[in-house]
PDB file of C-alpha atoms in Angstrom:
ATOM      1  CA  MET A   1      75.112 -62.558   3.086  1.00  0.00           C
ATOM      2  CA  ALA A   2      73.122 -64.972   4.370  1.00  0.00           C
ATOM      3  CA  LYS A   3      74.232 -66.698   7.594  1.00  0.00           C
ATOM      4  CA  ILE A   4      74.467 -70.370   7.873  1.00  0.00           C
ATOM      5  CA  PRO A   5      72.853 -71.502  10.902  1.00  0.00           C
ATOM      6  CA  GLU A   6      75.237 -73.341  13.455  1.00  0.00           C
ATOM      7  CA  GLU A   7      74.511 -76.924  14.610  1.00  0.00           C
ATOM      8  CA  PRO A   8      73.533 -77.149  18.397  1.00  0.00           C
ATOM      9  CA  GLN A   9      77.200 -78.387  19.849  1.00  0.00           C
ATOM     10  CA  GLN A  10      76.709 -82.068  21.197  1.00  0.00           C
ATOM     11  CA  ASP A  11      78.878 -82.799  24.466  1.00  0.00           C
ATOM     12  CA  GLU A  12      81.400 -85.630  23.629  1.00  0.00           C
ATOM     13  CA  LEU A  13      80.884 -88.517  26.058  1.00  0.00           C
ATOM     14  CA  PRO A  14      83.868 -89.763  28.026  1.00  0.00           C
ATOM     15  CA  MET A  15      85.506 -93.134  26.777  1.00  0.00           C
ATOM     16  CA  THR A  16      88.142 -93.583  29.148  1.00  0.00           C
ATOM     17  CA  PRO A  17      85.817 -94.687  32.139  1.00  0.00           C
ATOM     18  CA  MET A  18      83.785 -96.877  29.295  1.00  0.00           C
ATOM     19  CA  ILE A  19      87.029 -98.515  28.270  1.00  0.00           C
ATOM     20  CA  ASP A  20      88.027 -99.129  31.945  1.00  0.00           C
ATOM     21  CA  VAL A  21      84.587-100.691  32.667  1.00  0.00           C
ATOM     22  CA  ILE A  22      84.926-103.003  29.612  1.00  0.00           C
ATOM     23  CA  PHE A  23      88.405-104.121  30.395  1.00  0.00           C
ATOM     24  CA  GLN A  24      87.560-104.624  34.275  1.00  0.00           C
ATOM     25  CA  LEU A  25      84.680-106.812  32.769  1.00  0.00           C
ATOM     26  CA  VAL A  26      86.915-108.954  30.475  1.00  0.00           C
ATOM     27  CA  ILE A  27      89.113-109.894  33.149  1.00  0.00           C
ATOM     28  CA  PHE A  28      86.406-110.542  35.593  1.00  0.00           C
ATOM     29  CA  PHE A  29      84.936-113.141  33.166  1.00  0.00           C
ATOM     30  CA  MET A  30      88.436-114.751  32.382  1.00  0.00           C
ATOM     31  CA  CYS A  31      89.309-115.071  36.084  1.00  0.00           C
ATOM     32  CA  SER A  32      85.879-116.548  37.001  1.00  0.00           C
ATOM     33  CA  GLY A  33      85.393-118.992  33.982  1.00  0.00           C
ATOM     34  CA  HIS A  34      86.133-122.652  34.409  1.00  0.00           C
ATOM     35  CA  PHE A  35      87.399-124.188  31.385  1.00  0.00           C
ATOM     36  CA  LYS A  36      86.445-127.909  30.735  1.00  0.00           C
ATOM     37  CA  GLN A  37      89.699-129.828  31.647  1.00  0.00           C
ATOM     38  CA  ILE A  38      90.511-132.926  29.235  1.00  0.00           C
ATOM     39  CA  GLU A  39      93.817-133.727  30.681  1.00  0.00           C
ATOM     40  CA  GLY A  40      93.768-135.940  33.800  1.00  0.00           C
ATOM     41  CA  LYS A  41      90.371-137.625  32.733  1.00  0.00           C
ATOM     42  CA  LEU A  42      90.666-140.888  30.451  1.00  0.00           C
ATOM     43  CA  GLN A  43      87.488-142.550  29.554  1.00  0.00           C
ATOM     44  CA  SER A  44      87.960-146.230  29.579  1.00  0.00           C
ATOM     45  CA  TYR A  45      85.452-149.172  30.007  1.00  0.00           C
ATOM     46  CA  LEU A  46      86.762-151.833  32.005  1.00  0.00           C
ATOM     47  CA  PRO A  47      85.482-155.345  31.981  1.00  0.00           C
ATOM     48  CA  LYS A  48      82.872-156.218  34.308  1.00  0.00           C
ATOM     49  CA  ASP A  49      84.143-159.793  35.093  1.00  0.00           C
ATOM     50  CA  LYS A  50      87.280-158.244  36.614  1.00  0.00           C
ATOM     51  CA  GLY A  51      89.276-159.593  33.543  1.00  0.00           C
ATOM     52  CA  LEU A  52      88.749-163.349  33.912  1.00  0.00           C
ATOM     53  CA  ASN A  53      88.232-164.181  30.567  1.00  0.00           C
ATOM     54  CA  PRO A  54      91.074-164.531  28.678  1.00  0.00           C
ATOM     55  CA  ILE A  55      92.244-162.371  25.868  1.00  0.00           C
ATOM     56  CA  PRO A  56      92.344-164.011  22.539  1.00  0.00           C
ATOM     57  CA  VAL A  57      95.834-163.767  20.948  1.00  0.00           C
ATOM     58  CA  MET A  58      95.569-162.766  17.532  1.00  0.00           C
ATOM     59  CA  GLU A  59      98.242-163.808  14.875  1.00  0.00           C
ATOM     60  CA  PRO A  60      99.620-161.013  12.951  1.00  0.00           C
ATOM     61  CA  GLU A  61      98.616-160.466   9.800  1.00  0.00           C
ATOM     62  CA  LEU A  62     100.761-160.620   6.417  1.00  0.00           C
ATOM     63  CA  ARG A  63     101.371-157.344   4.906  1.00  0.00           C
ATOM     64  CA  GLU A  64     102.518-159.191   1.815  1.00  0.00           C
ATOM     65  CA  ILE A  65     103.775-162.492   1.107  1.00  0.00           C
ATOM     66  CA  ARG A  66     107.619-162.165  -0.354  1.00  0.00           C
ATOM     67  CA  ILE A  67     108.998-164.686  -2.676  1.00  0.00           C
ATOM     68  CA  ILE A  68     112.771-164.570  -2.353  1.00  0.00           C
ATOM     69  CA  LEU A  69     115.147-165.662  -5.276  1.00  0.00           C
ATOM     70  CA  ARG A  70     118.893-165.436  -4.208  1.00  0.00           C
ATOM     71  CA  THR A  71     122.373-166.590  -5.887  1.00  0.00           C
ATOM     72  CA  GLN A  72     123.963-168.946  -3.598  1.00  0.00           C
ATOM     73  CA  ALA A  73     127.779-169.355  -3.085  1.00  0.00           C
ATOM     74  CA  ASN A  74     127.769-173.266  -4.633  1.00  0.00           C
ATOM     75  CA  ASN A  75     126.349-171.800  -7.948  1.00  0.00           C
ATOM     76  CA  THR A  76     122.730-172.364  -7.307  1.00  0.00           C
ATOM     77  CA  ILE A  77     119.440-170.268  -7.033  1.00  0.00           C
ATOM     78  CA  SER A  78     117.611-170.566  -3.783  1.00  0.00           C
ATOM     79  CA  ALA A  79     113.862-169.850  -3.722  1.00  0.00           C
ATOM     80  CA  HIS A  80     112.108-168.723  -0.397  1.00  0.00           C
ATOM     81  CA  VAL A  81     108.711-167.870   0.545  1.00  0.00           C
ATOM     82  CA  GLU A  82     108.541-165.600   3.562  1.00  0.00           C
ATOM     83  CA  LYS A  83     112.134-166.787   4.771  1.00  0.00           C
ATOM     84  CA  ARG A  84     111.378-170.449   4.369  1.00  0.00           C
ATOM     85  CA  PRO A  85     113.329-172.223   1.910  1.00  0.00           C
ATOM     86  CA  ILE A  86     111.188-174.048  -0.759  1.00  0.00           C
ATOM     87  CA  ALA A  87     113.776-175.008  -3.306  1.00  0.00           C
ATOM     88  CA  ASN A  88     117.409-174.896  -4.646  1.00  0.00           C
ATOM     89  CA  PHE A  89     117.934-174.509  -8.451  1.00  0.00           C
ATOM     90  CA  PRO A  90     120.819-174.475 -10.761  1.00  0.00           C
ATOM     91  CA  ALA A  91     122.348-171.346 -11.518  1.00  0.00           C
ATOM     92  CA  ASP A  92     122.263-172.001 -15.219  1.00  0.00           C
ATOM     93  CA  PRO A  93     118.930-171.353 -17.044  1.00  0.00           C
ATOM     94  CA  LYS A  94     119.760-173.915 -19.817  1.00  0.00           C
ATOM     95  CA  LYS A  95     119.552-176.651 -16.920  1.00  0.00           C
ATOM     96  CA  LEU A  96     116.395-175.619 -15.504  1.00  0.00           C
ATOM     97  CA  ARG A  97     113.632-178.291 -16.227  1.00  0.00           C
ATOM     98  CA  GLY A  98     110.201-176.965 -17.358  1.00  0.00           C
ATOM     99  CA  ILE A  99     107.800-177.084 -14.886  1.00  0.00           C
ATOM    100  CA  ALA A 100     109.331-178.873 -11.994  1.00  0.00           C
ATOM    101  CA  LYS A 101     107.594-179.990  -8.923  1.00  0.00           C
ATOM    102  CA  GLU A 102     109.894-177.404  -7.145  1.00  0.00           C
ATOM    103  CA  TRP A 103     108.015-174.619  -8.861  1.00  0.00           C
ATOM    104  CA  ASP A 104     104.800-176.275  -8.071  1.00  0.00           C
ATOM    105  CA  ASN A 105     106.094-176.480  -4.486  1.00  0.00           C
ATOM    106  CA  LEU A 106     106.747-172.662  -4.495  1.00  0.00           C
ATOM    107  CA  GLY A 107     103.290-171.966  -6.150  1.00  0.00           C
ATOM    108  CA  ALA A 108     101.299-174.289  -3.749  1.00  0.00           C
ATOM    109  CA  GLU A 109     103.170-172.397  -0.582  1.00  0.00           C
ATOM    110  CA  VAL A 110     102.432-168.957  -1.660  1.00  0.00           C
ATOM    111  CA  ALA A 111      98.517-170.214  -2.609  1.00  0.00           C
ATOM    112  CA  SER A 112      98.421-171.378   1.023  1.00  0.00           C
ATOM    113  CA  LEU A 113      99.399-167.942   2.165  1.00  0.00           C
ATOM    114  CA  TYR A 114      97.382-165.983  -0.207  1.00  0.00           C
ATOM    115  CA  ARG A 115      93.755-165.014   1.154  1.00  0.00           C
ATOM    116  CA  PRO A 116      91.831-161.873   1.543  1.00  0.00           C
ATOM    117  CA  SER A 117      93.250-159.437   4.068  1.00  0.00           C
ATOM    118  CA  ALA A 118      90.950-158.525   7.266  1.00  0.00           C
ATOM    119  CA  ALA A 119      91.522-154.569   6.952  1.00  0.00           C
ATOM    120  CA  THR A 120      91.108-154.240   3.326  1.00  0.00           C
ATOM    121  CA  ASN A 121      89.054-157.467   2.249  1.00  0.00           C
ATOM    122  CA  ARG A 122      91.562-157.544  -0.956  1.00  0.00           C
ATOM    123  CA  PRO A 123      94.106-160.677  -1.258  1.00  0.00           C
ATOM    124  CA  ILE A 124      97.676-159.772   0.296  1.00  0.00           C
ATOM    125  CA  PRO A 125      99.930-158.679  -2.278  1.00  0.00           C
ATOM    126  CA  VAL A 126     102.559-161.353  -3.511  1.00  0.00           C
ATOM    127  CA  LYS A 127     105.863-159.624  -4.332  1.00  0.00           C
ATOM    128  CA  ILE A 128     108.865-161.659  -6.087  1.00  0.00           C
ATOM    129  CA  ASP A 129     112.238-160.476  -4.836  1.00  0.00           C
ATOM    130  CA  ALA A 130     115.052-161.358  -6.858  1.00  0.00           C
ATOM    131  CA  ASP A 131     118.860-160.078  -6.446  1.00  0.00           C
ATOM    132  CA  GLY A 132     120.688-159.050  -9.692  1.00  0.00           C
ATOM    133  CA  LYS A 133     122.447-162.240 -10.457  1.00  0.00           C
ATOM    134  CA  VAL A 134     119.449-164.323 -10.408  1.00  0.00           C
ATOM    135  CA  PRO A 135     118.519-165.047 -14.398  1.00  0.00           C
ATOM    136  CA  PHE A 136     115.304-163.731 -15.391  1.00  0.00           C
ATOM    137  CA  GLN A 137     113.949-167.108 -16.200  1.00  0.00           C
ATOM    138  CA  TYR A 138     113.614-167.827 -12.722  1.00  0.00           C
ATOM    139  CA  VAL A 139     111.314-164.924 -11.978  1.00  0.00           C
ATOM    140  CA  VAL A 140     109.363-165.864 -14.994  1.00  0.00           C
ATOM    141  CA  SER A 141     108.934-169.401 -13.562  1.00  0.00           C
ATOM    142  CA  SER A 142     108.228-168.130  -9.960  1.00  0.00           C
ATOM    143  CA  LEU A 143     105.582-165.839 -11.592  1.00  0.00           C
ATOM    144  CA  ASP A 144     104.025-168.969 -13.730  1.00  0.00           C
ATOM    145  CA  ALA A 145     104.018-171.281 -10.731  1.00  0.00           C
ATOM    146  CA  CYS A 146     101.779-168.594  -8.647  1.00  0.00           C
ATOM    147  CA  LEU A 147      99.365-167.912 -11.542  1.00  0.00           C
ATOM    148  CA  ARG A 148      99.011-171.507 -12.080  1.00  0.00           C
ATOM    149  CA  ASN A 149      98.118-171.905  -8.457  1.00  0.00           C
ATOM    150  CA  GLY A 150      95.521-169.028  -8.840  1.00  0.00           C
ATOM    151  CA  VAL A 151      97.442-166.327  -7.243  1.00  0.00           C
ATOM    152  CA  LYS A 152      96.774-163.096  -9.181  1.00  0.00           C
ATOM    153  CA  ASP A 153      97.975-159.978  -7.233  1.00  0.00           C
ATOM    154  CA  ILE A 154     101.542-160.226  -8.008  1.00  0.00           C
ATOM    155  CA  GLU A 155     104.376-157.418  -7.951  1.00  0.00           C
ATOM    156  CA  PHE A 156     108.064-157.408  -8.532  1.00  0.00           C
ATOM    157  CA  VAL A 157     110.745-155.931  -6.278  1.00  0.00           C
ATOM    158  CA  GLY A 158     114.381-155.134  -6.954  1.00  0.00           C
ATOM    159  CA  SER A 159     116.123-154.123  -4.135  1.00  0.00           C
ATOM    160  CA  GLY A 160     119.888-155.472  -4.278  1.00  0.00           C
ATOM    161  CA  LYS A 161     119.895-156.011  -0.370  1.00  0.00           C
ATOM    162  CA  VAL A 162     120.364-159.276   0.836  1.00  0.00           C
ATOM    163  CA  HIS A 163     118.035-160.241   3.917  1.00  0.00           C
ATOM    164  CA  GLU A 164     119.916-161.293   6.933  1.00  0.00           C
ATOM    165  CA  LYS A 165     117.439-164.272   7.698  1.00  0.00           C
ATOM    166  CA  VAL A 166     117.982-165.759   4.309  1.00  0.00           C
ATOM    167  CA  GLY A 167     121.466-165.523   3.912  1.00  0.00           C
ATOM    168  CA  THR A 168     123.259-165.958   0.640  1.00  0.00           C
ATOM    169  CA  GLY A 169     125.397-169.059   1.338  1.00  0.00           C
ATOM    170  CA  SER A 170     128.504-167.104   2.012  1.00  0.00           C
ATOM    171  CA  GLU A 171     128.189-166.721   5.728  1.00  0.00           C
ATOM    172  CA  LYS A 172     131.205-168.201   7.903  1.00  0.00           C
ATOM    173  CA  LYS A 173     129.952-171.085  10.254  1.00  0.00           C
TER     174      LYS A 173
END
């Protein structure tokens, strides 16, 4: 029987002192490192003229133009643009006169506010908000008045909430 030659035995390296040295190096670099501090530093650009120039006051931009149609207690329909009263109409659509000057006033008021937004460079959307008791003919008439005055971006809102500033005509005085 042939004997298999034995490989020369290698001495194992002691790992414990090597691990200890590695941990000491890690702790040393963690303690001696300086991290960038973001807090406490505020980069700001102050005016060079010590603030003598007045700051221009910008008028807040409208996000939407809202046409509000509400039923009043005195059996009329009130039309408001941006909470400004424009006209009162009879609540009976049969008494509604075709293209009246009140509808033209409403369309002209909306057209005066209808301009491109500075943020999006698109026209500010117009929203027609009518309560549930307003006949549909009034919504269509306000839509037609806007279209006649060149307003094209029109949406419809149905909320059922009564706006506090406009009122419903049933407030106690």
